[in-house]
Amino acid sequence: MKKMYFGSNLKMYKNIEDTIRYLKELASLTADISREEIELFIIPSYTTLDRAARSVDRSLVKLGAQNMCWEEQGQFTGEISPLMLQEIGLDLVMIGHSERRHVFRETDEEENKKVKCGLEHGFTTLLCIGETAEEKKYDLGPEVLRTQLKIGLEGVDVSHIGKIWVAYEPVWSIGVGGIPATADYAERMHGEIKKCLSELFGDAGKEIPVLYGGSVNPGNAEELIIQPSIDGLFVGRSAWQADRFNELIRMAKTKAEAEGR
Ligand code: 13P
């Protein structure tokens, strides 16, 4: 069976104590699942990362940062450097989350600088992409995703491919009031993403995992995970209680096995 990816972005929720408790509970609840079969990762807030990295079994739960500056140091007030994240010893960095792009107005060019910097500093680099509701209305999803990938991954060396992950998170599907993508629509967009990654990187591009995110919940996780082009689920609200996330992961995994995914 193909490896499945399950992760959660904790956004600006959970203080240090709550995050550590959550991570330990999640690690313990899922410890019996082979990490050959699943990759589990959590992206908590910056202030929790140092303690989280020291208190959690990283062979069970990989840890990531929600954003990162493209420079190692300098006059960048409020930013976090890749060297600072290396010092903590993180596994991954997330770049270009929808809320970074749409609330904080980050551009594809900025995401590209961050992606290259993340890879050069040895982090697994999770690039998030997705179209807005307005773009979807005109069926521009494929064009938008293609643009975000071509600019976001511009200049990335093929030798770094093994460390790139992509998350497809349509803007209209994320968070409170978001409408989850149907499995058919998500599969179609994932197909476009995979096609574009192959164009950019040849056969190596086929190895890049593409995760779906946006209102994933216990009611749609099974249908999404069995789609041939969906390699994993990137979950917000439905993952923020460890026991609920554990159940969602098991439900999706059982379904995927039953379908011979
Ligand atoms: P929700 O699952 O809460 O819609 O959030 C998804 C998300 O933004 C993950 O990065």
mmCIF file of C-alpha atoms and ligand atoms in Angstrom:
data_model
loop_
_atom_site.group_PDB
_atom_site.id
_atom_site.type_symbol
_atom_site.label_atom_id
_atom_site.label_comp_id
_atom_site.label_asym_id
_atom_site.label_seq_id
_atom_site.Cartn_x
_atom_site.Cartn_y
_atom_site.Cartn_z
ATOM 1 C CA MET A 1 0.000 0.000 0.000
ATOM 2 C CA LYS A 2 1.114 3.544 -0.765
ATOM 3 C CA LYS A 3 2.170 5.606 2.255
ATOM 4 C CA MET A 4 -0.518 7.989 3.516
ATOM 5 C CA TYR A 5 0.118 11.413 5.021
ATOM 6 C CA PHE A 6 -1.924 12.858 7.877
ATOM 7 C CA GLY A 7 -1.204 16.237 9.387
ATOM 8 C CA SER A 8 -2.699 19.148 11.203
ATOM 9 C CA ASN A 9 -2.042 22.855 11.281
ATOM 10 C CA LEU A 10 -2.937 24.146 14.746
ATOM 11 C CA LYS A 11 -3.077 27.738 13.429
ATOM 12 C CA MET A 12 -3.201 30.334 16.255
ATOM 13 C CA TYR A 13 -4.808 27.959 18.747
ATOM 14 C CA LYS A 14 -3.473 26.066 21.798
ATOM 15 C CA ASN A 15 -0.962 27.394 24.328
ATOM 16 C CA ILE A 16 2.231 25.552 25.275
ATOM 17 C CA GLU A 17 0.662 23.244 27.887
ATOM 18 C CA ASP A 18 -2.261 22.316 25.632
ATOM 19 C CA THR A 19 0.016 21.673 22.667
ATOM 20 C CA ILE A 20 2.351 19.372 24.597
ATOM 21 C CA ARG A 21 -0.594 17.449 26.055
ATOM 22 C CA TYR A 22 -2.158 17.135 22.592
ATOM 23 C CA LEU A 23 1.065 15.942 20.958
ATOM 24 C CA LYS A 24 1.780 13.355 23.643
ATOM 25 C CA GLU A 25 -1.773 12.024 23.511
ATOM 26 C CA LEU A 26 -1.714 11.834 19.714
ATOM 27 C CA ALA A 27 1.657 10.054 19.714
ATOM 28 C CA SER A 28 0.481 7.525 22.260
ATOM 29 C CA LEU A 29 -2.929 6.874 20.624
ATOM 30 C CA THR A 30 -1.357 6.264 17.217
ATOM 31 C CA ALA A 31 1.852 4.532 18.352
ATOM 32 C CA ASP A 32 0.732 1.092 17.131
ATOM 33 C CA ILE A 33 0.331 2.286 13.520
ATOM 34 C CA SER A 34 3.480 1.629 11.501
ATOM 35 C CA ARG A 35 5.196 4.803 10.301
ATOM 36 C CA GLU A 36 6.046 2.905 7.133
ATOM 37 C CA GLU A 37 2.317 3.122 6.386
ATOM 38 C CA ILE A 38 1.562 6.627 7.592
ATOM 39 C CA GLU A 39 3.431 9.874 8.069
ATOM 40 C CA LEU A 40 1.975 11.956 10.895
ATOM 41 C CA PHE A 41 2.890 15.610 11.341
ATOM 42 C CA ILE A 42 1.677 18.534 13.417
ATOM 43 C CA ILE A 43 2.341 22.229 12.856
ATOM 44 C CA PRO A 44 1.802 24.119 16.126
ATOM 45 C CA SER A 45 2.401 27.787 16.913
ATOM 46 C CA TYR A 46 5.948 29.150 17.187
ATOM 47 C CA THR A 47 5.927 29.652 20.942
ATOM 48 C CA THR A 48 5.299 25.938 21.529
ATOM 49 C CA LEU A 49 7.948 24.576 19.164
ATOM 50 C CA ASP A 50 10.985 24.485 21.425
ATOM 51 C CA ARG A 51 9.265 22.520 24.182
ATOM 52 C CA ALA A 52 7.315 20.440 21.701
ATOM 53 C CA ALA A 53 10.503 19.381 19.919
ATOM 54 C CA ARG A 54 12.025 18.255 23.219
ATOM 55 C CA SER A 55 8.980 16.485 24.625
ATOM 56 C CA VAL A 56 7.536 14.537 21.722
ATOM 57 C CA ASP A 57 8.678 11.272 20.155
ATOM 58 C CA ARG A 58 9.605 12.525 16.700
ATOM 59 C CA SER A 59 9.682 9.059 15.206
ATOM 60 C CA LEU A 60 5.904 9.138 15.776
ATOM 61 C CA VAL A 61 4.988 12.761 15.170
ATOM 62 C CA LYS A 62 6.956 15.089 12.914
ATOM 63 C CA LEU A 63 6.908 18.753 13.870
ATOM 64 C CA GLY A 64 6.741 21.788 11.641
ATOM 65 C CA ALA A 65 6.620 25.596 11.682
ATOM 66 C CA GLN A 66 3.751 27.560 10.153
ATOM 67 C CA ASN A 67 5.945 30.030 8.266
ATOM 68 C CA MET A 68 9.567 31.111 7.908
ATOM 69 C CA CYS A 69 11.632 34.053 6.607
ATOM 70 C CA TRP A 70 13.706 33.539 3.450
ATOM 71 C CA GLU A 71 16.780 35.147 5.048
ATOM 72 C CA GLU A 72 19.018 33.683 7.745
ATOM 73 C CA GLN A 73 19.305 36.965 9.634
ATOM 74 C CA GLY A 74 18.886 40.683 9.189
ATOM 75 C CA GLN A 75 16.533 43.582 9.616
ATOM 76 C CA PHE A 76 13.304 41.560 9.453
ATOM 77 C CA THR A 77 11.423 42.504 12.605
ATOM 78 C CA GLY A 78 8.842 39.910 13.582
ATOM 79 C CA GLU A 79 10.172 37.201 11.287
ATOM 80 C CA ILE A 80 11.674 33.796 12.197
ATOM 81 C CA SER A 81 14.872 32.644 10.535
ATOM 82 C CA PRO A 82 15.588 29.150 9.158
ATOM 83 C CA LEU A 83 18.601 29.028 11.491
ATOM 84 C CA MET A 84 16.308 29.582 14.475
ATOM 85 C CA LEU A 85 14.088 26.717 13.333
ATOM 86 C CA GLN A 86 17.133 24.509 12.740
ATOM 87 C CA GLU A 87 18.295 25.276 16.267
ATOM 88 C CA ILE A 88 15.006 23.889 17.591
ATOM 89 C CA GLY A 89 15.474 20.888 15.316
ATOM 90 C CA LEU A 90 12.236 20.876 13.363
ATOM 91 C CA ASP A 91 11.309 18.453 10.596
ATOM 92 C CA LEU A 92 9.296 20.674 8.301
ATOM 93 C CA VAL A 93 8.139 24.158 7.387
ATOM 94 C CA MET A 94 4.822 25.096 5.859
ATOM 95 C CA ILE A 95 4.910 27.791 3.209
ATOM 96 C CA GLY A 96 2.083 29.778 1.647
ATOM 97 C CA HIS A 97 -0.858 28.643 3.747
ATOM 98 C CA SER A 98 -4.078 30.224 2.482
ATOM 99 C CA GLU A 99 -4.248 32.475 5.540
ATOM 100 C CA ARG A 100 -0.691 33.716 4.867
ATOM 101 C CA ARG A 101 -1.600 34.468 1.264
ATOM 102 C CA HIS A 102 -5.019 36.002 1.843
ATOM 103 C CA VAL A 103 -4.886 37.587 5.312
ATOM 104 C CA PHE A 104 -1.225 38.642 5.185
ATOM 105 C CA ARG A 105 -1.027 39.220 1.428
ATOM 106 C CA GLU A 106 1.994 37.032 0.716
ATOM 107 C CA THR A 107 2.786 36.614 -2.972
ATOM 108 C CA ASP A 108 3.870 33.629 -5.052
ATOM 109 C CA GLU A 109 7.307 35.241 -5.421
ATOM 110 C CA GLU A 110 7.688 35.422 -1.634
ATOM 111 C CA GLU A 111 6.539 31.813 -1.244
ATOM 112 C CA ASN A 112 9.161 30.828 -3.817
ATOM 113 C CA LYS A 113 11.976 32.475 -1.832
ATOM 114 C CA LYS A 114 10.762 30.718 1.318
ATOM 115 C CA VAL A 115 10.433 27.335 -0.415
ATOM 116 C CA LYS A 116 14.004 27.498 -1.721
ATOM 117 C CA CYS A 117 15.286 28.639 1.658
ATOM 118 C CA GLY A 118 13.409 25.834 3.471
ATOM 119 C CA LEU A 119 14.857 23.211 1.141
ATOM 120 C CA GLU A 120 18.378 24.643 1.316
ATOM 121 C CA HIS A 121 18.189 24.390 5.115
ATOM 122 C CA GLY A 122 17.153 20.750 4.982
ATOM 123 C CA PHE A 123 13.494 21.066 5.971
ATOM 124 C CA THR A 124 10.714 19.088 4.409
ATOM 125 C CA THR A 125 8.881 21.971 2.771
ATOM 126 C CA LEU A 126 5.102 21.890 2.518
ATOM 127 C CA LEU A 127 3.881 24.325 -0.136
ATOM 128 C CA CYS A 128 0.172 25.147 0.156
ATOM 129 C CA ILE A 129 -1.807 26.173 -2.903
ATOM 130 C CA GLY A 130 -5.453 26.674 -3.761
ATOM 131 C CA GLU A 131 -7.904 28.764 -5.758
ATOM 132 C CA THR A 132 -10.451 31.257 -4.394
ATOM 133 C CA ALA A 133 -14.231 30.886 -4.741
ATOM 134 C CA GLU A 134 -14.214 33.582 -7.442
ATOM 135 C CA GLU A 135 -11.579 31.711 -9.459
ATOM 136 C CA LYS A 136 -13.505 28.460 -9.052
ATOM 137 C CA LYS A 137 -16.648 30.143 -10.358
ATOM 138 C CA TYR A 138 -14.874 30.510 -13.731
ATOM 139 C CA ASP A 139 -13.326 27.030 -13.433
ATOM 140 C CA LEU A 140 -9.887 28.622 -13.193
ATOM 141 C CA GLY A 141 -8.653 26.146 -10.549
ATOM 142 C CA PRO A 142 -6.212 24.360 -12.879
ATOM 143 C CA GLU A 143 -4.706 27.620 -14.154
ATOM 144 C CA VAL A 144 -4.361 29.093 -10.669
ATOM 145 C CA LEU A 145 -2.761 25.946 -9.238
ATOM 146 C CA ARG A 146 -0.396 25.746 -12.167
ATOM 147 C CA THR A 147 0.659 29.376 -11.634
ATOM 148 C CA GLN A 148 1.172 28.872 -7.908
ATOM 149 C CA LEU A 149 3.270 25.753 -8.554
ATOM 150 C CA LYS A 150 5.324 27.214 -11.393
ATOM 151 C CA ILE A 151 6.215 30.363 -9.454
ATOM 152 C CA GLY A 152 6.323 28.732 -6.014
ATOM 153 C CA LEU A 153 8.719 25.996 -7.150
ATOM 154 C CA GLU A 154 10.716 28.045 -9.654
ATOM 155 C CA GLY A 155 14.443 27.323 -9.453
ATOM 156 C CA VAL A 156 14.027 24.348 -7.098
ATOM 157 C CA ASP A 157 16.757 21.821 -7.734
ATOM 158 C CA VAL A 158 15.660 18.285 -8.626
ATOM 159 C CA SER A 159 17.976 17.006 -5.873
ATOM 160 C CA HIS A 160 15.555 18.542 -3.342
ATOM 161 C CA ILE A 161 12.440 16.867 -4.700
ATOM 162 C CA GLY A 162 12.364 14.247 -1.945
ATOM 163 C CA LYS A 163 11.725 17.025 0.574
ATOM 164 C CA ILE A 164 8.850 18.788 -1.180
ATOM 165 C CA TRP A 165 5.253 18.137 -0.211
ATOM 166 C CA VAL A 166 2.269 19.999 -1.659
ATOM 167 C CA ALA A 167 -1.069 20.680 0.042
ATOM 168 C CA TYR A 168 -4.071 21.531 -2.094
ATOM 169 C CA GLU A 169 -6.325 23.666 0.070
ATOM 170 C CA PRO A 170 -9.007 25.528 -1.872
ATOM 171 C CA VAL A 171 -9.569 28.873 -0.151
ATOM 172 C CA TRP A 172 -13.358 28.417 -0.174
ATOM 173 C CA SER A 173 -13.137 25.116 1.690
ATOM 174 C CA ILE A 174 -11.042 26.212 4.666
ATOM 175 C CA GLY A 175 -12.178 26.976 8.181
ATOM 176 C CA VAL A 176 -15.523 27.930 9.739
ATOM 177 C CA GLY A 177 -18.044 28.426 6.934
ATOM 178 C CA GLY A 178 -15.822 26.554 4.459
ATOM 179 C CA ILE A 179 -17.445 24.089 2.079
ATOM 180 C CA PRO A 180 -15.480 20.855 1.726
ATOM 181 C CA ALA A 181 -14.496 20.025 -1.853
ATOM 182 C CA THR A 182 -16.262 16.988 -3.230
ATOM 183 C CA ALA A 183 -14.008 13.993 -3.693
ATOM 184 C CA ASP A 184 -14.471 14.244 -7.480
ATOM 185 C CA TYR A 185 -13.480 17.900 -7.616
ATOM 186 C CA ALA A 186 -10.511 17.373 -5.281
ATOM 187 C CA GLU A 187 -9.343 14.404 -7.367
ATOM 188 C CA ARG A 188 -9.561 16.469 -10.546
ATOM 189 C CA MET A 189 -7.457 19.272 -9.037
ATOM 190 C CA HIS A 190 -4.958 16.793 -7.588
ATOM 191 C CA GLY A 191 -4.651 15.292 -11.056
ATOM 192 C CA GLU A 192 -3.832 18.733 -12.463
ATOM 193 C CA ILE A 193 -1.273 19.314 -9.718
ATOM 194 C CA LYS A 194 0.419 15.977 -10.375
ATOM 195 C CA LYS A 195 0.487 16.648 -14.104
ATOM 196 C CA CYS A 196 2.142 20.020 -13.509
ATOM 197 C CA LEU A 197 4.689 18.529 -11.065
ATOM 198 C CA SER A 198 5.640 15.937 -13.682
ATOM 199 C CA GLU A 199 6.082 18.663 -16.270
ATOM 200 C CA LEU A 200 8.323 20.582 -13.889
ATOM 201 C CA PHE A 201 10.428 17.718 -12.539
ATOM 202 C CA GLY A 202 9.877 14.734 -14.828
ATOM 203 C CA ASP A 203 9.486 11.332 -13.167
ATOM 204 C CA ALA A 204 10.816 12.719 -9.879
ATOM 205 C CA GLY A 205 7.770 14.999 -9.759
ATOM 206 C CA LYS A 206 5.539 11.942 -9.462
ATOM 207 C CA GLU A 207 7.088 11.203 -6.063
ATOM 208 C CA ILE A 208 5.894 14.475 -4.501
ATOM 209 C CA PRO A 209 3.038 13.777 -2.086
ATOM 210 C CA VAL A 210 -0.047 15.916 -2.637
ATOM 211 C CA LEU A 211 -2.344 16.290 0.367
ATOM 212 C CA TYR A 212 -5.908 17.586 0.443
ATOM 213 C CA GLY A 213 -6.972 20.127 3.081
ATOM 214 C CA GLY A 214 -10.124 22.158 3.713
ATOM 215 C CA SER A 215 -12.956 21.043 6.017
ATOM 216 C CA VAL A 216 -11.764 17.446 6.139
ATOM 217 C CA ASN A 217 -13.991 15.723 8.694
ATOM 218 C CA PRO A 218 -15.062 12.219 9.748
ATOM 219 C CA GLY A 219 -17.845 12.347 7.135
ATOM 220 C CA ASN A 220 -15.608 12.924 4.091
ATOM 221 C CA ALA A 221 -12.168 11.582 5.060
ATOM 222 C CA GLU A 222 -12.783 8.077 3.669
ATOM 223 C CA GLU A 223 -14.081 9.260 0.325
ATOM 224 C CA LEU A 224 -11.166 11.674 -0.082
ATOM 225 C CA ILE A 225 -8.360 9.310 0.899
ATOM 226 C CA ILE A 226 -9.385 6.621 -1.604
ATOM 227 C CA GLN A 227 -8.959 8.984 -4.554
ATOM 228 C CA PRO A 228 -5.960 7.865 -6.629
ATOM 229 C CA SER A 229 -4.276 11.295 -6.700
ATOM 230 C CA ILE A 230 -4.815 12.171 -3.023
ATOM 231 C CA ASP A 231 -1.810 11.098 -0.955
ATOM 232 C CA GLY A 232 -2.937 12.391 2.396
ATOM 233 C CA LEU A 233 -5.198 14.641 4.433
ATOM 234 C CA PHE A 234 -4.236 17.980 5.954
ATOM 235 C CA VAL A 235 -6.762 18.686 8.656
ATOM 236 C CA GLY A 236 -7.665 21.704 10.767
ATOM 237 C CA ARG A 237 -10.617 21.700 13.147
ATOM 238 C CA SER A 238 -11.362 17.975 12.985
ATOM 239 C CA ALA A 239 -7.840 17.172 14.193
ATOM 240 C CA TRP A 240 -7.518 19.456 17.175
ATOM 241 C CA GLN A 241 -8.653 16.823 19.671
ATOM 242 C CA ALA A 242 -6.174 13.970 19.684
ATOM 243 C CA ASP A 243 -8.788 11.236 20.122
ATOM 244 C CA ARG A 244 -10.896 12.567 17.222
ATOM 245 C CA PHE A 245 -7.857 12.845 14.948
ATOM 246 C CA ASN A 246 -6.780 9.322 15.889
ATOM 247 C CA GLU A 247 -10.253 8.038 14.952
ATOM 248 C CA LEU A 248 -10.229 9.930 11.653
ATOM 249 C CA ILE A 249 -6.798 8.530 10.738
ATOM 250 C CA ARG A 250 -7.864 4.961 11.547
ATOM 251 C CA MET A 251 -11.133 5.314 9.657
ATOM 252 C CA ALA A 252 -9.351 6.642 6.567
ATOM 253 C CA LYS A 253 -6.624 4.017 6.765
ATOM 254 C CA THR A 254 -9.095 1.138 7.122
ATOM 255 C CA LYS A 255 -11.097 2.390 4.143
ATOM 256 C CA ALA A 256 -7.956 2.839 2.033
ATOM 257 C CA GLU A 257 -6.855 -0.707 2.855
ATOM 258 C CA ALA A 258 -10.283 -2.107 2.028
ATOM 259 C CA GLU A 259 -10.183 -0.359 -1.352
ATOM 260 C CA GLY A 260 -6.660 -1.584 -2.054
ATOM 261 C CA ARG A 261 -5.411 1.983 -2.426
HETATM 262 P P1 13P B 1 -10.043 23.195 8.360
HETATM 263 O O1 13P B 1 -9.870 21.702 8.314
HETATM 264 O O2 13P B 1 -10.426 23.685 9.735
HETATM 265 O O3 13P B 1 -10.948 23.690 7.282
HETATM 266 O O4 13P B 1 -8.596 23.854 8.099
HETATM 267 C C1 13P B 1 -7.795 23.371 7.061
HETATM 268 C C2 13P B 1 -6.496 24.055 7.075
HETATM 269 O O5 13P B 1 -6.388 25.256 6.934
HETATM 270 C C3 13P B 1 -5.296 23.236 7.276
HETATM 271 O O6 13P B 1 -4.160 23.976 7.002
#
